[in-house]
Amino acid sequence: MTENLMLWQALNRALDIEMASDESVFTLGEDVGLYGGSYRVTEGLYAKYGEWRVRDTPISEGGFTGLGVGAALTGMRPVVEIMTINFALLALDAIINMAAKIPFMSGGQFPMPLVIRMPGGVARQLAAQHSQRLEHTLMNVPGLRIVVPATPQDAWWQLRQAIASDDPVIVLEHELLYFEKGKLDPVTPPPPMHQAIVRREGTDLTLVSYSRMANLAVEAAQQLAEQNIQAEVIDLRSLSPIDWETCARSLHKTHRLVVVEEDCRFAGAGAEIAAGLTERCFFDLDAVPVRVAGLDMPTPFNAELEAASIPRVEDIVSAAVQLTGTASRSG
Amino acid sequence: MDRDTLHRFLYDMLLARAFEERAAQEYSNGNIAGFLHLYPGEEAVAVGVIHAAEPSDYLITTYREHVHALVRGIPARQVMAELFGRRDGICKGMGGSMHLFDKQCRFMGGYAIVGETFPVATGIGYSIALRDLPEAVICFFGDGAVNQGTFHEALNMASLWNLPVLFVCENNHYQIGTEIHRHSAVVDVYKRACAYNIPAEKLDGMDVINVYEATRHALAKIRAGNGPQLLEFETYRFRGHSMADAGNYRPRSEVSSQASRDPVETVIHEAGIGYPSQAEIAAAGPDLVDQLVCHVSATGHFNEQHIENVRREIDDVVEDAVQFALSSPSPTLQDARDSLYCNRRHETLLEASHHD
């Protein structure tokens, strides 16, 4: 049953299956219909389900995201695609003030079965207004769930779980992952949507990451193994809530933490991850946790500067080498 | 118009006024805190519009929504308890004055960010249209909201896809303290709808029967498949924007001249015994005369005693609501967590700290 396919195809199939099995599922966004989606995620669905269930919208992010909120209030299961996370800034009222708060403000009367999918991350020379991650903004909003799939397998299950969820779920996709291939096993039962997974076992340090950077962390761990440093790699898969337990178990074993994130370091997701794990695992740690993160600057257009502004495999390797070189655990 | 309908208008308008005035008093007593936006002066809009809707229609409204909630059928007890922030409030004390919700009544919420309701209404309309149901959604908004981008985005989409949405403007001429001439390049709100090919008209919002008939007419057009409609009702709020607002930006003469158009007095008058005097006919203006005479003569009359009885009945309802609110406990932090996580299915959260 297992096959190899690209991440966009996994998302496409997940959406297709959910739309086929539940008539309350529909999708909308700019160019999701006739055009087939900017990253092909909705390809073929317009022909199959028609314009009412695969709706091309005007360029009105605040409007159509709020439309998704309204439809979810009546029991529909809308999947809103925001073309890139950069445009989600125009929809933050719908996301933060409404989707995240209505279930709470109504005293639990209204579920919010809304999914908002959006690609983000630093892609290839798209410049500052088309290259950023805003997970920290969304992580600070109680009531939202955020999943960050890094593989076709996770994309497939997490999108399906997000659609089935009665909570508002943001699916943060990465523009550079859509056309990466991976295995899809549609049979093995999935872990819960928010559960982190150990992508690689190790004993010397723990690399905690998510989305595209988790893949880079796996690569870095392979290189570190050649230097006899065994890094354990944890792919968080979910940024809200965060599966602290899986991370804590790992740190209990390795005693050293490197957090890898693509976004700006200052007040980013990595700050929360490092602080959260320091609070929980202080007596397990042999050294101060290290953050490998993007530079605190808008993404430069120039290719070399762009590459230098976010973590590369060698940055992760060198941080890990430096950390494991610090004094070994006393007692 | 039949006597029962008139009676319901009368009851709801008197209840609306009494409830709001009591809320103001309870605010001064310290039982209600936060922002409290009261509705006196605008009752005819809520009562006329909501009575014209079917129970299967959805309503979505603003932060000045207590009266919409009451007219829609949410018990005064639960509205008052919510204003008090108590556990037996309609939202368990999590929403407060500006965020009343009732799923059963299809009361889809009061919202405190001006203009954010337009897209939500459009979404409810989309879901109705997608399923081809004989329903509509009514979206209340103030004149200040039409300068938000969401107004234009939502009207465009509603018109583009022919959605069953009735946009109802409660034009009280003020966005907080800024008069409409100072906030809008186009002061006739209804004219903006023509930019999106949405039929719209401007009407007197101080006359409940007028509001009711116009709304019924608009909803009939929507149900016949004609897509969204917009009604602008000219009205006036007698109080400030909220209890925190003394309203110094309005000349006293303006407020007192509007008070003579008090919609509550108007409905009592219309429901009252006998024909109006010549002076009253002249004062009401020619458009109201036919209506007035027609209703009073054709529908049976209410006498002073009847109106007095209704008032007394309402006094009891409002007093009971306040006592109910006072006796309701405060919600606990666990209640708050339950409201936040009530929809999490299939999965147990790992975060122990949330359940300490």
XYZ file of C-alpha atoms in Angstrom, chain A residues 66-280:
215
model
C -14.258 35.401 7.906
C -16.586 33.659 5.473
C -14.990 30.399 6.582
C -15.693 31.319 10.200
C -19.353 31.985 9.416
C -19.751 28.731 7.524
C -18.092 26.817 10.372
C -20.582 28.374 12.798
C -23.399 26.656 10.917
C -21.708 23.255 11.090
C -19.899 23.245 7.756
C -16.245 22.193 7.646
C -14.538 24.818 5.509
C -10.914 24.495 4.468
C -9.668 27.987 3.733
C -6.510 28.294 1.685
C -4.579 31.521 2.162
C -2.187 31.731 -0.747
C 0.765 32.492 1.500
C 1.074 33.174 5.197
C 2.197 36.679 4.329
C -1.347 37.488 3.224
C -2.755 36.025 6.434
C -1.869 39.304 8.086
C -4.954 40.689 6.365
C -7.039 37.913 7.890
C -5.801 38.042 11.461
C -9.060 39.490 12.763
C -10.957 36.502 11.414
C -8.330 34.092 12.724
C -7.516 35.595 16.102
C -10.559 37.593 17.107
C -13.121 35.208 15.734
C -12.053 31.650 14.921
C -9.995 31.301 18.074
C -12.367 33.109 20.417
C -15.935 32.288 19.396
C -16.008 28.800 20.958
C -14.761 30.334 24.203
C -16.790 33.546 24.199
C -19.965 31.603 23.499
C -19.344 29.522 26.634
C -18.653 26.487 24.496
C -21.853 26.679 22.448
C -20.191 26.950 19.073
C -17.523 24.536 17.855
C -15.219 25.937 15.179
C -14.532 23.171 12.655
C -12.445 25.460 10.502
C -9.154 24.617 8.813
C -6.895 27.334 7.478
C -4.105 26.075 5.255
C -1.269 28.326 4.324
C 2.174 27.923 2.879
C 4.981 29.905 4.351
C 8.662 29.902 4.962
C 11.603 31.208 3.047
C 11.377 29.903 -0.500
C 13.532 30.991 -3.452
C 14.167 34.705 -3.794
C 10.643 35.854 -3.114
C 11.888 38.783 -1.026
C 10.715 40.044 2.319
C 6.960 40.285 1.707
C 6.662 36.745 0.375
C 9.146 34.950 2.632
C 8.423 34.633 6.298
C 6.990 32.433 8.963
C 4.539 33.814 11.481
C 4.011 30.804 13.725
C 4.992 32.808 16.790
C 2.112 35.224 16.114
C -0.358 32.370 15.943
C 1.196 30.404 18.816
C 0.377 33.294 21.110
C -3.354 32.846 20.458
C -5.149 30.542 22.895
C -7.802 28.529 21.123
C -5.912 27.866 17.901
C -4.168 24.649 17.007
C -1.203 24.758 14.685
C 0.202 21.785 12.817
C 3.425 21.897 10.809
C 3.793 18.766 8.694
C 7.248 18.061 7.263
C 6.554 14.849 5.366
C 3.858 13.626 2.971
C 2.819 11.086 5.579
C 2.211 13.745 8.214
C 0.641 16.148 5.729
C -1.827 13.473 4.708
C -2.929 12.525 8.199
C -2.722 15.887 9.845
C -4.863 17.586 7.228
C -7.462 14.855 7.593
C -7.337 15.146 11.375
C -7.574 18.916 11.117
C -10.704 18.661 8.979
C -12.241 16.196 11.436
C -11.400 18.434 14.395
C -13.991 20.749 15.897
C -11.249 23.192 16.849
C -9.867 25.817 14.490
C -6.655 24.366 13.070
C -3.967 26.194 11.147
C -2.030 23.938 8.798
C 1.298 25.626 8.155
C 2.829 24.191 5.036
C 6.275 24.998 3.686
C 6.672 26.247 0.156
C 9.855 24.260 -0.396
C 8.296 21.001 0.770
C 5.376 20.761 -1.661
C 7.471 19.084 -4.316
C 9.511 16.860 -2.001
C 8.745 13.190 -2.125
C 8.147 10.841 0.752
C 6.400 7.632 1.706
C 2.703 7.530 2.288
C 1.289 4.633 4.240
C -2.467 5.099 4.278
C -3.150 2.100 6.511
C -1.128 2.385 9.721
C -3.136 4.363 12.270
C -1.736 7.863 12.761
C -0.442 9.363 15.977
C -2.629 12.131 17.449
C -2.440 15.390 15.494
C -0.338 17.152 18.127
C 2.079 14.371 18.976
C 5.771 14.892 18.259
C 7.730 12.067 16.674
C 11.318 11.010 17.059
C 12.661 11.061 13.528
C 16.045 9.684 14.556
C 17.263 8.104 17.791
C 20.390 9.394 19.481
C 22.095 9.708 22.863
C 24.378 12.754 22.778
C 22.038 15.652 22.163
C 18.480 16.424 21.097
C 17.628 18.488 18.049
C 14.074 19.807 18.370
C 12.594 21.235 15.194
C 9.577 21.305 12.907
C 8.537 21.701 9.276
C 11.357 22.014 6.720
C 13.972 22.580 9.433
C 13.172 19.142 10.896
C 14.317 17.630 7.604
C 17.502 19.675 7.792
C 17.993 18.491 11.373
C 17.787 14.881 10.179
C 20.461 15.631 7.573
C 22.606 17.317 10.195
C 22.228 14.301 12.484
C 23.483 12.043 9.712
C 26.579 14.204 9.315
C 27.079 14.351 13.073
C 26.994 10.547 13.215
C 30.066 10.529 10.983
C 31.809 12.470 13.760
C 30.528 9.977 16.336
C 27.969 12.385 17.720
C 24.578 10.705 18.020
C 21.857 13.336 17.754
C 18.243 12.525 18.488
C 15.903 14.440 16.174
C 12.423 15.378 17.289
C 9.925 16.678 14.771
C 7.343 18.571 16.811
C 4.633 18.318 14.095
C 2.470 20.628 16.198
C 3.266 24.049 17.613
C 0.057 24.377 19.569
C -0.175 22.442 21.679
C 3.440 21.330 21.949
C 4.144 17.754 22.956
C 6.531 18.487 25.813
C 6.585 14.895 27.020
C 8.335 13.504 23.966
C 10.958 16.248 24.189
C 11.439 15.786 27.930
C 11.927 12.041 27.542
C 14.631 12.715 25.017
C 16.425 15.311 27.150
C 16.364 12.962 30.101
C 18.500 10.715 27.912
C 20.704 13.216 26.043
C 21.010 16.189 28.459
C 21.634 18.674 25.654
C 19.199 20.695 23.572
C 19.439 22.460 20.234
C 16.284 24.114 18.915
C 16.225 24.682 15.156
C 13.791 27.106 13.567
C 13.644 29.034 10.350
C 11.959 32.089 11.731
C 13.633 35.091 13.299
C 15.209 34.200 16.607
C 13.854 37.140 18.640
C 10.568 36.166 20.300
C 10.171 33.304 17.875
C 8.812 29.798 18.317
C 12.272 28.633 19.392
C 12.194 30.988 22.358
C 9.079 29.265 23.661
C 10.452 25.798 22.977
C 13.751 26.545 24.712
C 12.101 28.222 27.684
C 9.445 25.536 28.011
C 12.011 22.750 28.003
C 14.351 24.576 30.340
C 11.527 24.907 32.857
C 10.616 21.283 32.533
